[in-house]
XYZ file of C-alpha atoms in Angstrom:
476
model
C 71.920 79.385 212.959
C 74.423 81.107 215.191
C 74.946 84.360 213.340
C 72.999 87.133 211.705
C 73.737 88.462 208.236
C 75.258 91.942 208.598
C 74.621 94.694 206.085
C 77.923 95.377 204.350
C 78.129 97.752 201.359
C 81.743 96.673 200.894
C 80.482 93.268 199.715
C 79.925 93.535 195.954
C 78.189 90.725 194.076
C 78.225 90.308 190.285
C 75.027 88.744 188.884
C 74.730 87.517 185.299
C 71.786 85.738 183.719
C 68.425 85.889 182.023
C 66.628 89.135 182.849
C 62.832 89.080 182.784
C 59.867 91.287 183.457
C 57.071 89.829 185.584
C 53.719 91.546 185.036
C 50.757 90.908 187.338
C 47.228 91.635 186.171
C 44.819 91.865 189.102
C 41.074 91.499 188.755
C 37.722 90.145 189.889
C 36.177 86.873 188.737
C 32.400 86.713 188.976
C 31.268 84.544 186.076
C 32.296 81.954 183.510
C 32.570 82.754 179.820
C 29.817 81.562 177.467
C 32.440 81.022 174.778
C 34.428 78.429 176.725
C 34.478 77.032 180.282
C 36.961 79.638 181.504
C 36.574 82.428 184.097
C 36.076 86.005 182.983
C 38.436 88.326 184.847
C 37.598 92.000 185.083
C 41.061 93.566 185.264
C 41.313 96.323 187.875
C 45.039 97.050 187.731
C 48.521 95.780 186.948
C 52.009 95.756 188.460
C 55.449 95.203 186.927
C 58.225 93.497 188.887
C 61.771 92.425 188.090
C 62.179 88.731 187.366
C 64.898 86.167 186.738
C 68.454 87.464 187.189
C 67.085 90.958 187.874
C 65.132 89.589 190.837
C 68.305 87.919 192.118
C 70.112 91.265 191.904
C 67.253 93.000 193.704
C 67.458 90.426 196.516
C 71.227 90.908 196.820
C 70.685 94.627 197.443
C 67.816 93.856 199.816
C 70.224 91.681 201.818
C 72.593 94.588 202.418
C 75.218 94.148 199.675
C 76.110 96.006 196.488
C 75.217 94.385 193.191
C 76.143 94.751 189.530
C 73.794 93.008 187.073
C 74.785 91.953 183.555
C 72.233 90.564 181.115
C 70.215 91.365 177.987
C 66.940 93.121 177.199
C 65.148 93.986 173.992
C 64.636 97.458 172.581
C 60.949 97.286 173.504
C 58.486 98.540 176.151
C 59.244 95.582 178.466
C 62.970 96.360 178.298
C 62.264 99.994 179.107
C 60.189 98.896 182.121
C 63.091 96.713 183.351
C 65.531 99.640 183.108
C 63.168 101.954 185.006
C 62.683 99.406 187.798
C 66.434 98.803 188.066
C 67.163 102.528 188.172
C 64.901 102.802 191.225
C 66.304 99.705 192.950
C 69.915 100.527 193.742
C 71.204 97.795 191.412
C 74.081 98.821 189.125
C 73.058 97.405 185.740
C 74.984 96.925 182.502
C 72.506 95.412 180.052
C 72.964 94.540 176.389
C 70.079 96.112 174.432
C 69.245 93.826 171.500
C 67.517 95.429 168.507
C 64.598 93.425 167.152
C 64.544 91.008 170.104
C 61.744 90.701 172.634
C 62.491 91.046 176.358
C 61.287 87.953 178.195
C 57.893 88.828 179.694
C 55.720 86.702 181.969
C 52.181 87.954 182.485
C 50.184 86.444 185.311
C 46.477 86.900 185.901
C 45.647 87.031 189.611
C 42.133 86.845 191.015
C 40.963 86.085 194.547
C 44.654 86.178 195.589
C 45.490 83.248 193.302
C 47.154 82.925 189.905
C 44.668 81.600 187.376
C 46.716 81.983 184.181
C 50.240 82.803 182.959
C 51.252 83.982 179.502
C 54.935 83.869 178.474
C 56.422 86.048 175.727
C 59.980 85.161 174.780
C 62.357 84.546 171.869
C 65.742 82.837 171.529
C 68.567 85.258 172.287
C 70.955 85.852 169.367
C 74.397 84.301 169.873
C 76.069 87.668 169.310
C 74.190 89.129 172.297
C 75.292 86.239 174.556
C 78.907 86.882 173.526
C 78.481 90.588 174.310
C 77.145 89.667 177.776
C 80.245 87.568 178.500
C 82.514 90.458 177.500
C 80.715 92.729 179.942
C 81.072 90.129 182.697
C 84.824 90.119 182.058
C 84.924 93.923 182.416
C 82.987 93.886 185.696
C 84.642 90.874 187.398
C 87.513 92.865 188.913
C 86.812 94.047 192.435
C 83.771 91.828 192.979
C 83.543 89.261 195.780
C 81.456 86.555 194.143
C 79.610 85.703 190.910
C 75.997 84.506 190.757
C 74.985 82.836 187.491
C 71.205 82.745 187.009
C 70.375 80.379 184.134
C 66.746 80.233 182.999
C 67.610 78.704 179.592
C 66.650 81.893 177.753
C 70.024 82.215 176.033
C 72.245 84.490 178.125
C 73.982 81.461 179.694
C 73.895 79.339 176.531
C 77.527 78.372 177.177
C 78.206 78.456 180.927
C 81.946 77.877 180.503
C 82.243 81.086 178.520
C 80.866 83.033 181.497
C 82.811 81.113 184.146
C 86.068 81.471 182.217
C 85.951 85.271 182.018
C 85.279 85.484 185.771
C 87.618 82.675 186.793
C 88.939 84.588 189.798
C 85.507 84.636 191.465
C 83.772 81.855 193.337
C 80.550 81.205 191.403
C 77.118 80.320 192.765
C 75.038 78.880 189.923
C 71.273 78.501 189.724
C 71.183 75.902 186.921
C 68.449 74.878 184.538
C 68.309 71.736 182.418
C 71.831 71.617 181.042
C 74.115 68.781 182.200
C 75.632 69.919 185.483
C 79.126 69.266 184.129
C 78.652 72.301 181.865
C 78.968 74.405 185.028
C 82.285 72.763 185.962
C 84.487 75.074 188.012
C 81.621 76.741 189.834
C 81.735 76.645 193.618
C 78.083 75.739 194.250
C 75.068 74.608 192.213
C 71.549 75.300 193.506
C 69.109 73.023 191.626
C 65.500 72.351 192.538
C 64.006 68.858 192.658
C 63.157 68.767 188.959
C 66.597 69.962 187.844
C 68.374 67.555 190.191
C 66.185 64.671 189.009
C 67.009 65.372 185.377
C 70.715 65.555 186.184
C 70.703 62.045 187.692
C 68.080 60.676 185.285
C 65.297 60.268 187.852
C 64.180 61.436 191.274
C 65.973 59.173 193.783
C 64.566 58.078 197.110
C 65.995 59.553 200.305
C 68.230 56.571 201.006
C 69.977 57.076 197.657
C 70.483 60.821 198.027
C 73.326 60.375 200.498
C 75.386 58.626 197.845
C 74.162 60.382 194.700
C 74.477 63.986 195.942
C 78.212 64.121 196.772
C 78.986 61.917 193.759
C 77.119 64.325 191.464
C 79.048 67.268 192.943
C 82.345 65.499 192.260
C 81.451 64.430 188.725
C 80.181 67.944 187.950
C 83.404 69.539 189.161
C 81.818 71.741 191.845
C 82.461 72.080 195.572
C 78.862 71.625 196.669
C 75.245 71.201 195.574
C 72.375 72.783 197.509
C 69.200 70.939 196.569
C 66.020 72.908 197.266
C 63.137 70.533 197.991
C 60.141 72.782 198.582
C 58.214 71.637 201.627
C 60.977 69.130 202.398
C 63.541 71.878 202.989
C 67.077 71.921 201.599
C 69.834 69.318 201.434
C 73.484 70.349 201.097
C 75.902 67.893 199.466
C 79.624 68.670 199.520
C 81.999 66.946 197.111
C 84.042 65.613 200.022
C 81.029 63.577 201.181
C 79.552 65.828 203.856
C 75.737 66.004 203.833
C 73.455 68.309 205.801
C 69.674 68.465 205.664
C 67.830 71.620 206.670
C 64.093 71.182 207.286
C 61.624 73.636 205.820
C 60.511 76.454 208.087
C 56.990 76.057 209.516
C 55.587 78.858 207.386
C 52.397 79.297 205.378
C 53.413 79.136 201.714
C 51.585 81.792 199.738
C 53.474 81.755 196.414
C 56.779 80.060 195.572
C 57.370 82.292 192.521
C 60.908 83.675 192.618
C 61.872 81.911 195.860
C 64.792 80.251 194.065
C 66.077 83.714 193.118
C 66.087 84.694 196.788
C 67.938 81.510 197.749
C 70.589 82.146 195.076
C 71.024 85.736 196.270
C 71.426 84.632 199.894
C 74.040 82.023 198.946
C 75.905 84.641 196.934
C 75.941 87.254 199.709
C 77.088 84.686 202.292
C 79.750 83.288 199.950
C 80.994 86.835 199.314
C 81.637 87.104 203.056
C 83.573 83.813 203.002
C 81.049 81.854 205.068
C 81.006 78.055 204.997
C 78.452 76.347 202.782
C 76.786 75.050 205.927
C 76.298 78.539 207.385
C 75.285 79.895 203.977
C 72.703 77.156 203.498
C 71.056 77.960 206.830
C 70.621 81.595 205.815
C 69.483 80.710 202.281
C 66.961 78.163 203.564
C 65.342 80.782 205.791
C 65.418 83.451 203.076
C 63.724 81.147 200.562
C 60.985 80.261 203.040
C 60.275 83.926 203.735
C 60.014 84.594 199.986
C 57.399 81.827 199.715
C 55.239 83.676 202.239
C 54.970 86.662 199.883
C 52.866 87.207 196.768
C 54.704 86.835 193.458
C 58.351 87.618 192.827
C 59.506 89.412 195.955
C 62.524 90.426 197.989
C 63.361 89.543 201.585
C 64.566 92.571 203.571
C 67.645 92.017 205.701
C 65.840 93.027 208.911
C 63.102 90.446 208.290
C 65.656 87.729 207.576
C 67.634 88.505 210.728
C 64.518 88.573 212.899
C 63.741 85.041 211.751
C 67.336 83.868 212.187
C 67.418 85.391 215.678
C 64.428 83.283 216.718
C 66.588 80.173 216.338
C 69.511 81.398 218.467
C 68.508 79.570 221.643
C 69.092 76.146 220.078
C 72.050 77.185 217.923
C 75.670 76.053 218.347
C 78.394 78.566 219.241
C 80.240 80.398 216.473
C 82.599 79.090 213.829
C 84.734 76.113 214.785
C 88.316 75.777 213.605
C 87.739 73.375 210.681
C 84.974 75.690 209.403
C 87.261 78.670 209.798
C 90.038 76.965 207.821
C 87.610 76.331 204.965
C 86.222 79.868 204.770
C 89.736 81.339 204.903
C 90.799 79.055 202.058
C 87.887 80.279 199.953
C 88.505 83.923 200.844
C 92.175 83.693 199.932
C 91.232 82.074 196.633
C 89.417 85.353 195.942
C 92.536 87.363 196.862
C 91.251 88.544 200.256
C 93.619 90.107 202.822
C 92.954 88.514 206.232
C 93.049 90.587 209.431
C 93.141 88.909 212.867
C 92.541 90.231 216.359
C 91.688 88.658 219.688
C 90.361 89.501 223.121
C 87.782 88.841 225.815
C 85.198 91.398 224.585
C 83.291 90.905 227.827
C 81.198 94.085 227.795
C 81.268 95.542 224.288
C 81.651 99.336 224.331
C 82.340 102.211 221.930
C 86.077 101.636 222.168
C 85.707 98.064 220.940
C 83.432 99.088 218.065
C 85.765 101.833 216.872
C 88.795 99.555 217.179
C 87.123 96.758 215.180
C 85.974 99.205 212.494
C 89.555 100.462 212.201
C 90.919 96.897 212.071
C 88.504 95.954 209.263
C 89.850 98.800 207.133
C 93.281 97.111 207.118
C 92.063 94.218 204.969
C 89.146 92.442 203.322
C 88.082 90.019 206.072
C 88.274 90.388 209.858
C 88.594 87.396 212.192
C 87.895 87.995 215.878
C 89.170 85.280 218.231
C 87.355 85.314 221.578
C 88.596 83.837 224.859
C 86.231 81.227 226.242
C 84.829 81.657 229.758
C 87.549 79.665 231.551
C 90.412 81.528 229.883
C 88.754 84.901 230.672
C 88.536 83.839 234.316
C 92.229 82.945 234.324
C 93.136 86.311 232.794
C 90.713 88.600 234.618
C 89.943 86.805 237.872
C 86.804 85.506 239.573
C 83.595 87.263 238.627
C 84.618 87.499 234.993
C 83.389 87.183 232.370
C 80.217 89.152 232.982
C 78.743 87.795 229.732
C 79.030 84.143 228.760
C 80.839 83.110 225.572
C 77.693 82.564 223.467
C 76.428 86.048 224.355
C 79.763 87.692 223.559
C 79.949 85.876 220.221
C 76.417 86.859 219.308
C 77.101 90.555 219.897
C 80.353 90.500 217.906
C 78.754 88.713 214.965
C 76.135 91.454 214.792
C 78.814 94.040 213.912
C 79.211 94.854 210.214
C 83.012 95.060 210.604
C 83.317 91.445 211.805
C 83.342 88.606 209.290
C 84.132 85.553 211.429
C 84.203 84.887 215.175
C 85.985 81.864 216.617
C 86.413 80.963 220.315
C 89.659 79.677 221.810
C 90.389 78.103 225.182
C 94.152 78.631 225.412
C 95.670 81.534 227.343
C 97.072 82.989 224.114
C 95.914 82.814 220.456
C 99.268 81.508 219.189
C 97.882 78.148 218.024
C 95.172 79.946 216.034
C 97.731 82.285 214.497
C 99.797 79.306 213.348
C 96.699 77.787 211.725
C 95.368 80.985 210.130
C 98.612 82.839 209.270
C 96.815 86.201 208.926
C 98.127 88.958 206.693
C 97.639 91.494 209.506
C 97.688 90.962 213.283
C 95.961 93.776 215.169
C 95.746 94.762 218.833
C 94.324 97.842 220.473
C 95.412 99.710 223.574
C 98.711 100.586 225.219
C 100.827 97.854 223.650
C 104.148 98.261 221.902
C 104.184 96.284 218.670
C 106.844 93.908 220.027
C 104.628 93.173 223.067
C 101.767 91.752 220.976
C 101.456 87.983 221.422
C 102.298 86.277 218.126
C 103.920 89.351 216.571
C 107.255 87.637 215.981
C 105.570 84.663 214.310
C 103.422 86.832 212.004
C 106.421 88.911 210.952
C 108.406 85.713 210.257
C 106.341 84.977 207.140
C 105.998 88.604 206.021
C 102.801 89.523 207.859
C 102.071 92.954 209.298
C 101.520 93.799 212.994
C 99.532 96.889 213.966
C 98.638 98.471 217.314
C 95.610 100.714 216.987
C 94.716 103.765 219.014
C 92.731 103.480 222.224
C 89.487 105.412 222.743
C 89.814 107.476 225.918
C 87.345 106.732 228.720
C 86.398 103.281 227.394
C 87.398 100.353 229.613
C 85.561 97.134 230.379
C 87.199 96.950 233.822
C 86.004 100.460 234.686
C 82.518 99.624 233.433
C 82.413 96.556 235.667
C 83.511 98.671 238.645
C 80.858 101.311 237.897
C 78.166 98.645 237.566
C 79.254 97.211 240.936
C 78.982 100.645 242.570
C 75.570 101.243 241.020
C 74.310 97.944 242.410
C 75.583 98.692 245.928
C 73.516 99.928 248.895
C 71.385 103.009 248.238
């Protein structure tokens, strides 16, 4: 993985699905019952956690994005507990409260750090409540970046097309259950586990068949891609166009896989909201799901923990987004109505001037592309001894900035070929340029684009920094 996942409160994810309460009863087991061959557990305490779609929403917030959750709860103590946990979580919730209906509750008995029993309390959701949920999704869809549909077959997503239709302007990441995948037609990505995938194709295929069945299933289901989670065998991404990518499982001690699928769905949603490719999104989601498996029970993965793990893989990672990947993520972003901002430069030694300029550029639109000169083109522009930092290092630093969505290298002396491919809504440069001196300005204006020259921060210059560093390293 060649990029970290920045925290970005401007990314707003809409989650809809079956909300649950997970209750853990902790105790000691010291003897077997005389009434039946079962352990006696002396309960010492209990803990309530958010489950299902609420756990997805909690993971979205944990990964640095905003989240609005829509679902249903009963007018009962479990529903009250869900509301209290959501109020403390930072999730913006709009829940249908159903009189006379029981909130889905899963109680787990844990002893000696292991689950020894689970009790489920649930009822079919009334159709009227499911309709009310879809109306609330329609009200909240505006202004969101992506939709995550979390289907646990408890009734909220009884008719997936009803939900997808009212949020048709949003790319949808769907965590399906046992409905035919075609019922989720129009979604961008499905994230089934092995059992759900096997039911969809009628059996669990062998590995040699997956390469044909996966993309074919995506096409017949009317989705762009399927991300198959395979437990200890990792994740396999199938795109409808035929592309396949397998991501091995992380070498991590699995403690409890409960809720790991929720974390994976949240990670896909947050990455999709930023317009990342499915390949890049899958790499993040695969790591996030593995980290969730290392925790006890339903759990969240903090952004800092995720990025520490992603950073460990940088040494063997490829460099930045390539042009075909960039074309795909721009297509998806524009489908969501995003305004694309473009800037370019060497960014050899990143300083406060760069950071302020990029923050200002990001405010001009919804997505910021930074095109970076490769090492040879920097040398042609700046002379021998430059760049100070190699391309991969410059890209890594830029991708760590919250303002930057995509980084792409280019080898030409000017970014004109990239501008012709991307056709940004706004072309931005910083410094002492006149707007008619900006390379590509005439082209961008020719199709109605905007060209901006942003202010320069006084006292910030890469060239001056290089000179100062040279003086500091001289004879003492």
